[in-house]
Coordinates of N, CA and C in Angstrom, one line a residue:
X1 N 0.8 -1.2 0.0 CA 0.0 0.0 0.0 C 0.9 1.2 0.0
X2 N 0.4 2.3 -0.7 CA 1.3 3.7 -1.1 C 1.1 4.2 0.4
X3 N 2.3 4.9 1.2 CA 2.0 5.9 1.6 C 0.2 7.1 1.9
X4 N -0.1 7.0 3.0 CA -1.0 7.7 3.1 C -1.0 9.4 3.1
X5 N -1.8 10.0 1.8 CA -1.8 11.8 2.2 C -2.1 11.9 4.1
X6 N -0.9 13.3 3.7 CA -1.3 13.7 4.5 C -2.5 15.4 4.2
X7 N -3.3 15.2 5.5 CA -4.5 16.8 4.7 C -4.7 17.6 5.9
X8 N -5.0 18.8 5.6 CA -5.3 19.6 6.9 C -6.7 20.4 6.1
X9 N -7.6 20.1 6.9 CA -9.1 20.3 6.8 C -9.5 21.8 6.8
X10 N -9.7 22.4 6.2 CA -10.6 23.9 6.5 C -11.8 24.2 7.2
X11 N -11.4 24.9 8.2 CA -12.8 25.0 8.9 C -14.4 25.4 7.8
X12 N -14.0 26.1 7.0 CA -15.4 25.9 6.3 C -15.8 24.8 5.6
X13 N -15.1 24.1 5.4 CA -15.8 22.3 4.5 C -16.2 21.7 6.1
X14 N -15.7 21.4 7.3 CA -16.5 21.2 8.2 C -17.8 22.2 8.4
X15 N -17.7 22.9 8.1 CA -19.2 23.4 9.0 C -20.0 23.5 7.4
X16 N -20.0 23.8 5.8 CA -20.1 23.3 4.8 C -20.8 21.4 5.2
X17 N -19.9 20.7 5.8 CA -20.5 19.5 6.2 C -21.8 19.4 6.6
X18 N -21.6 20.4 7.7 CA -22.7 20.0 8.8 C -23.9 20.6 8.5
X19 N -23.8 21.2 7.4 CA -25.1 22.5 7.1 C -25.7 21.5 6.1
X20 N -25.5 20.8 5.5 CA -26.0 19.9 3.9 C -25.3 18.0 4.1
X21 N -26.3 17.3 4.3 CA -25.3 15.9 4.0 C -25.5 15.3 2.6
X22 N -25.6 16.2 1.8 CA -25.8 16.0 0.6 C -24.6 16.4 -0.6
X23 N -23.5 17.0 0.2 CA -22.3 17.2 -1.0 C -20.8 16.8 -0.6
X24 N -20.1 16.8 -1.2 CA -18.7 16.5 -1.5 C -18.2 16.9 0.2
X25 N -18.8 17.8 1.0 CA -18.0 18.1 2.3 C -18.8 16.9 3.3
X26 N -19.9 16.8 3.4 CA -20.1 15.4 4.4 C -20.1 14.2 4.0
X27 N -19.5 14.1 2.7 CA -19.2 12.6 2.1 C -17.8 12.6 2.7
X28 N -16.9 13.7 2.5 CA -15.6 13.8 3.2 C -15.5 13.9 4.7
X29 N -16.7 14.6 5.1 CA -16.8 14.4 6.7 C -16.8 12.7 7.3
X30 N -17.8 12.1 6.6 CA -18.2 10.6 6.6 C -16.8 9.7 6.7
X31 N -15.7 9.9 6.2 CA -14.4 9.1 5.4 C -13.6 10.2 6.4
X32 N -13.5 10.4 7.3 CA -12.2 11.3 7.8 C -11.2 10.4 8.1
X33 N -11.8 9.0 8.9 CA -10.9 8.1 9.4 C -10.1 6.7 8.4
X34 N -10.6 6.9 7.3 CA -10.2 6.7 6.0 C -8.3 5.7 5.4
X35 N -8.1 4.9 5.4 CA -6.7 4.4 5.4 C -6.1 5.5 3.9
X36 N -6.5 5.7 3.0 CA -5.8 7.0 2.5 C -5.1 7.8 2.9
X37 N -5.4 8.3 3.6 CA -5.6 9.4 4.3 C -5.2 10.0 5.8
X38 N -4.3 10.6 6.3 CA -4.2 11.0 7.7 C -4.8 12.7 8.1
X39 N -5.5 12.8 8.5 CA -6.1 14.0 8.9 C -4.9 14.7 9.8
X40 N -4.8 16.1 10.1 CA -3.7 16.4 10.5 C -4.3 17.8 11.3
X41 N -4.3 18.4 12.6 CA -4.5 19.0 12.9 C -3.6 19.4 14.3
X42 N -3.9 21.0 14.4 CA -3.4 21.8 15.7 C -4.4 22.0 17.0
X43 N -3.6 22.7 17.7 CA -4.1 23.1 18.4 C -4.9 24.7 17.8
X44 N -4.2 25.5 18.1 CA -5.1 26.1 16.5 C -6.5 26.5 16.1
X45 N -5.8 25.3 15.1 CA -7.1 24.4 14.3 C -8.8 24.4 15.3
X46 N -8.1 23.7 16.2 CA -8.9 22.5 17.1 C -9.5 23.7 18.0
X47 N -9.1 24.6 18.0 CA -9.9 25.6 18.4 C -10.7 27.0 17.9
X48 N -9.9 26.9 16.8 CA -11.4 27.4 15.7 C -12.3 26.5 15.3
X49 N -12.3 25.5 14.9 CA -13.5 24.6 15.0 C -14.4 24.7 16.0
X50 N -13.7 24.9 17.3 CA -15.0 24.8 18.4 C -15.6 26.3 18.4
X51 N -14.7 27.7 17.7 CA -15.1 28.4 18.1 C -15.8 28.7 16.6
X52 N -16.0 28.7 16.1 CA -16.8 28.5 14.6 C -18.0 27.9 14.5
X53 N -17.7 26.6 15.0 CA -19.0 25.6 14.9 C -20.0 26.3 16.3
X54 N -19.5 26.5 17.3 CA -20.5 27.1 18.3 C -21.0 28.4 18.2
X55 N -20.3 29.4 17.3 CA -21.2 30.5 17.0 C -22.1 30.0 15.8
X56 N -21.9 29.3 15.2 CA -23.1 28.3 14.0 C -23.9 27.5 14.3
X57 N -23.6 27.2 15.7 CA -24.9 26.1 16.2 C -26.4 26.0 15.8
X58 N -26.9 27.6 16.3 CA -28.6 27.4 15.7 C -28.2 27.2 13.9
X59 N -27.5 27.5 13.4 CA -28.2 27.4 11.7 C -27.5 25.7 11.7
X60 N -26.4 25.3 12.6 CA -26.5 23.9 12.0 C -27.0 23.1 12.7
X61 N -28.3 23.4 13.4 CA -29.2 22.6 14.6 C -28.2 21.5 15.4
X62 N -27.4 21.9 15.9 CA -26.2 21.4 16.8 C -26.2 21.9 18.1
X63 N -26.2 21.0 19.1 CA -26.1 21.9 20.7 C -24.4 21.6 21.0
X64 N -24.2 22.4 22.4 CA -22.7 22.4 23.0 C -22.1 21.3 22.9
X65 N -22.5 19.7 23.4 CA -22.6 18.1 23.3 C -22.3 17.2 22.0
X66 N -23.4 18.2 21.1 CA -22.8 17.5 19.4 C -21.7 18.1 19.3
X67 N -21.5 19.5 19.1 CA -19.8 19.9 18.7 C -18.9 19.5 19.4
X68 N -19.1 19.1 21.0 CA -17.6 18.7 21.7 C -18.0 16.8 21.0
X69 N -18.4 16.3 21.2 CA -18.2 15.2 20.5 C -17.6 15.0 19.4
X70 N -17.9 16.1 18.6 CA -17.6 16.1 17.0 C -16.0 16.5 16.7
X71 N -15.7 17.3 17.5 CA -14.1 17.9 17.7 C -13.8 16.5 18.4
X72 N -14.1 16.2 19.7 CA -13.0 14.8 20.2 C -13.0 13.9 19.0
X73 N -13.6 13.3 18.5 CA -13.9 12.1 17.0 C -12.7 13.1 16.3
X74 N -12.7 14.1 16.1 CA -12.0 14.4 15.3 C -10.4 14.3 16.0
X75 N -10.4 14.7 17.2 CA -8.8 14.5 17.9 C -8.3 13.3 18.0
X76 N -9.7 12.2 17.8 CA -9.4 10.8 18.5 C -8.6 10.0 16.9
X77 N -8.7 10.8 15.8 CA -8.5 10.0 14.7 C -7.1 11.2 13.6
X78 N -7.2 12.2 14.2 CA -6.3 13.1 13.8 C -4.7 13.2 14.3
X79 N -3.8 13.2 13.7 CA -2.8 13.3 14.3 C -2.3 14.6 14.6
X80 N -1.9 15.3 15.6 CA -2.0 16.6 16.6 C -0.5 16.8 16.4
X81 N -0.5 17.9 16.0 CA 1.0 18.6 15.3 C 1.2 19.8 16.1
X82 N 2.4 19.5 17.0 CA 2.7 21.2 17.6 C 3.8 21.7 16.8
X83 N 3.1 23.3 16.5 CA 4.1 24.4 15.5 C 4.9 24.9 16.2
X84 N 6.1 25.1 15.7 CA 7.0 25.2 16.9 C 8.1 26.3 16.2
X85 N 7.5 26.8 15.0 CA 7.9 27.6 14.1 C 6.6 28.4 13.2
X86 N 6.7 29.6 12.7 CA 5.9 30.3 12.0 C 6.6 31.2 10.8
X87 N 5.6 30.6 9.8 CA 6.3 30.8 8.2 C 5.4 32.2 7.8
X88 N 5.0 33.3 8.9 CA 4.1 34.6 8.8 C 5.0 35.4 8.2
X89 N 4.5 36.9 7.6 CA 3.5 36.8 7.0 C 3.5 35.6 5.8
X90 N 2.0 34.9 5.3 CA 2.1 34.2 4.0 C 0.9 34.6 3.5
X91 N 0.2 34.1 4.1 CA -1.3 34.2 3.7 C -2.2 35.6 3.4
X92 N -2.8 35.6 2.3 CA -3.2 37.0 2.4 C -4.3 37.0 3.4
X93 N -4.9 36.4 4.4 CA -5.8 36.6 5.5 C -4.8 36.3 6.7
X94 N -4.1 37.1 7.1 CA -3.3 36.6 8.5 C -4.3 35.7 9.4
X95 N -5.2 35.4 9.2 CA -6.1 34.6 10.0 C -6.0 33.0 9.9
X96 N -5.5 33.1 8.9 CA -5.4 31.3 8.1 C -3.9 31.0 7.9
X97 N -3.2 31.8 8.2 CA -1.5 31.4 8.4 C -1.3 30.4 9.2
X98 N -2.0 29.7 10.4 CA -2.0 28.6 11.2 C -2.4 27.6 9.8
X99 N -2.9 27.8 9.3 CA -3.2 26.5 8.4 C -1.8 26.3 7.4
X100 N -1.6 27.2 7.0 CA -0.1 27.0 6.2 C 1.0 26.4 7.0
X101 N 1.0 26.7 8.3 CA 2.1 26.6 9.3 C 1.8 24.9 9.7
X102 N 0.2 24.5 9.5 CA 0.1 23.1 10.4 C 0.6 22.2 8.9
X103 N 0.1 22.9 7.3 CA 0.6 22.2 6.4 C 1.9 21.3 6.5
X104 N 2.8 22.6 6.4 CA 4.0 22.8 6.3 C 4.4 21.7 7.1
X105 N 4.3 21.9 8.0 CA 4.7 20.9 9.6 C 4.9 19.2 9.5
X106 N 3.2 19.4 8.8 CA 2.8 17.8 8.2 C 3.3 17.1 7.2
X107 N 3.6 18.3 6.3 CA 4.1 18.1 4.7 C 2.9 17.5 4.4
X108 N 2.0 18.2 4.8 CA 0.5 18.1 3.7 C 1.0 17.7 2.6
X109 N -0.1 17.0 1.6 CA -0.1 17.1 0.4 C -1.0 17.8 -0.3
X110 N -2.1 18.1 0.4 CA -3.4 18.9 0.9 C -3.9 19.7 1.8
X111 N -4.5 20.4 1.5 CA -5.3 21.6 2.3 C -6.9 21.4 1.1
X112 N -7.8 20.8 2.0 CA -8.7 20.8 1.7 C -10.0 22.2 1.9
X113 N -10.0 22.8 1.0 CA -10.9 24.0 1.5 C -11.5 24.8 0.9
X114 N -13.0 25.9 0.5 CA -13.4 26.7 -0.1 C -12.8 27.9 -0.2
X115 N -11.7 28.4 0.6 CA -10.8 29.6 0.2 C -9.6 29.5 0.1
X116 N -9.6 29.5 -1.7 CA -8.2 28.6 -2.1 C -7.8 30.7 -2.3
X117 N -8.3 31.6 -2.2 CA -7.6 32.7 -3.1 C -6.7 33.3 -1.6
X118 N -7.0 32.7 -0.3 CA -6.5 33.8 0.9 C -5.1 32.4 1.5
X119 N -5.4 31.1 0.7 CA -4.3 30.0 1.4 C -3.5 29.7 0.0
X120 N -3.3 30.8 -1.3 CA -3.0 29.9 -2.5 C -1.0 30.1 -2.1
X121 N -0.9 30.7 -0.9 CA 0.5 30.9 -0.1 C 1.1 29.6 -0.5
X122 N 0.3 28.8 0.4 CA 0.5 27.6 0.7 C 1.3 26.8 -0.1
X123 N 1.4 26.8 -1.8 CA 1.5 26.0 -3.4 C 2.8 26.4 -3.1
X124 N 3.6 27.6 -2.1 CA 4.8 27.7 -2.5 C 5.8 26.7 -1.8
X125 N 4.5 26.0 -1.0 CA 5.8 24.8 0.1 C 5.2 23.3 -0.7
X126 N 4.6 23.5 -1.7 CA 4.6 22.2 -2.4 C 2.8 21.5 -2.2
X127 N 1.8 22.2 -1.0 CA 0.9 21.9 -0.7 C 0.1 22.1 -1.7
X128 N -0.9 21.0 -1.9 CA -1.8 21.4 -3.2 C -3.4 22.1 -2.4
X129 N -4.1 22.8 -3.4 CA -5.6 23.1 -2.5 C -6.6 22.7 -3.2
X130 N -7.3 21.9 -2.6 CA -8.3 21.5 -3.3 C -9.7 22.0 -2.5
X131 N -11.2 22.0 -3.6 CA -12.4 21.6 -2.3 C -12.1 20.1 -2.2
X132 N -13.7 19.7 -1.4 CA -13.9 18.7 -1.0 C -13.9 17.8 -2.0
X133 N -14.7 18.5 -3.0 CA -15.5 17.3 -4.3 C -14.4 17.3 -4.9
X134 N -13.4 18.0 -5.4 CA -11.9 17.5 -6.2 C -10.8 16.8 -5.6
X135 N -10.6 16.5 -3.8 CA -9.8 15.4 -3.3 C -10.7 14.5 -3.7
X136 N -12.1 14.0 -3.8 CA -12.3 13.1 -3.6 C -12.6 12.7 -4.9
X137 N -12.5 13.3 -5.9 CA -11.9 13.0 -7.4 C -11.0 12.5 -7.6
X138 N -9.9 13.5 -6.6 CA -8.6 12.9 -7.0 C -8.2 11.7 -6.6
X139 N -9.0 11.1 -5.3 CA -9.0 9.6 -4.7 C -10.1 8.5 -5.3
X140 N -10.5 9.0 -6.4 CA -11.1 8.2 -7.1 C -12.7 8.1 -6.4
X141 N -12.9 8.6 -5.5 CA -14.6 8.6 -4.6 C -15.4 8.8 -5.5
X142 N -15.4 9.9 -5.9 CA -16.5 10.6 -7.1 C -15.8 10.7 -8.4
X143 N -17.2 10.7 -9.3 CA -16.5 10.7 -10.8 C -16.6 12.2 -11.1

C-alpha cells in the first residue's frame, strides 16, 4: 500500500459539512478516518472549530454536546501537530497562516478548502488546494 496523504481540513468544508449531507464536504466528513488518508491538525485548528462551529450552532441545529463530540472524534482520529515555528506573513488573511504553518509541519499534500484565493501561499511549500468534491476526485470517490 502507497503511503497515506497527509490533509489539513478547512474550517469551512467542516461546517459546509454539517449545514448539507448532501455534498462532496459530508461525504468527506463521513471518510475522515479513511486508510488513504491522515487528517492532520493543531491546536489552533482544534480551536477554531470549536469556536466557529458554536457560534453556528442554531443554523447547523447542533447543541454544545454534538460539537464537543464532533471535535474529540475528530482529535481521536487526527494526528495533533505542535508548531514550533511560524512561516508569517504568508497568507493573504493573516487569520489562516496557522493552516499553512500546520501544512507545512505535516508536509501536507493537501489543504482541503473553499478559500483557495487567501491560502494559495501555501502551493509555495509544495501543498496542493483543493475543495472537497476535487480530493475526492482525486481519490477516485467521485466521478
Amino acid at each position: 500500500m502507497s503511503k497515506p496523504y497527509q490533509i489539513v481540513i478547512d474550517t469551512n468544508v467542516l461546517v459546509t459539512a454539517l449545514r448539507s449531507s448532501r455534498g462532496a464536504s459530508y461525504k468527506l466528513l463521513t471518510m475522515l478516518n479513511d486508510t488513504r488518508w491522515q487528517l492532520n491538525i493543531s491546536t489552533t485548528l482544534i480551536l477554531e472549530y470549536e469556536e466557529i462551529l458554536k457560534r453556528e450552532q442554531d443554523r447547523l441545529n447542533l447543541n454544545d454536546q454534538d460539537i464537543d463530540n464532533l471535535i474529540e472524534g475528530i482529535c481521536t482520529i487526527a494526528n495533533q501537530r505542535s508548531i514550533f515555528y511560524l512561516w508569517r506573513p504568508v497568507a493573504k488573511d493573516p487569520d489562516d497562516d496557522f493552516l499553512i504553518d500546520l501544512a507545512v509541519e505535516c508536509q501536507a499534500s493537501f489543504i482541503i478548502t473553499y478559500n483557495r484565493k487567501d491560502l494559495e501561499a501555501a502551493e509555495k511549500f509544495g501543498v496542493k488546494l483543493l475543495t472537497p468534491k476535487q480530493f475526492l476526485q482525486h481519490i477516485g470517490e467521485i466521478p
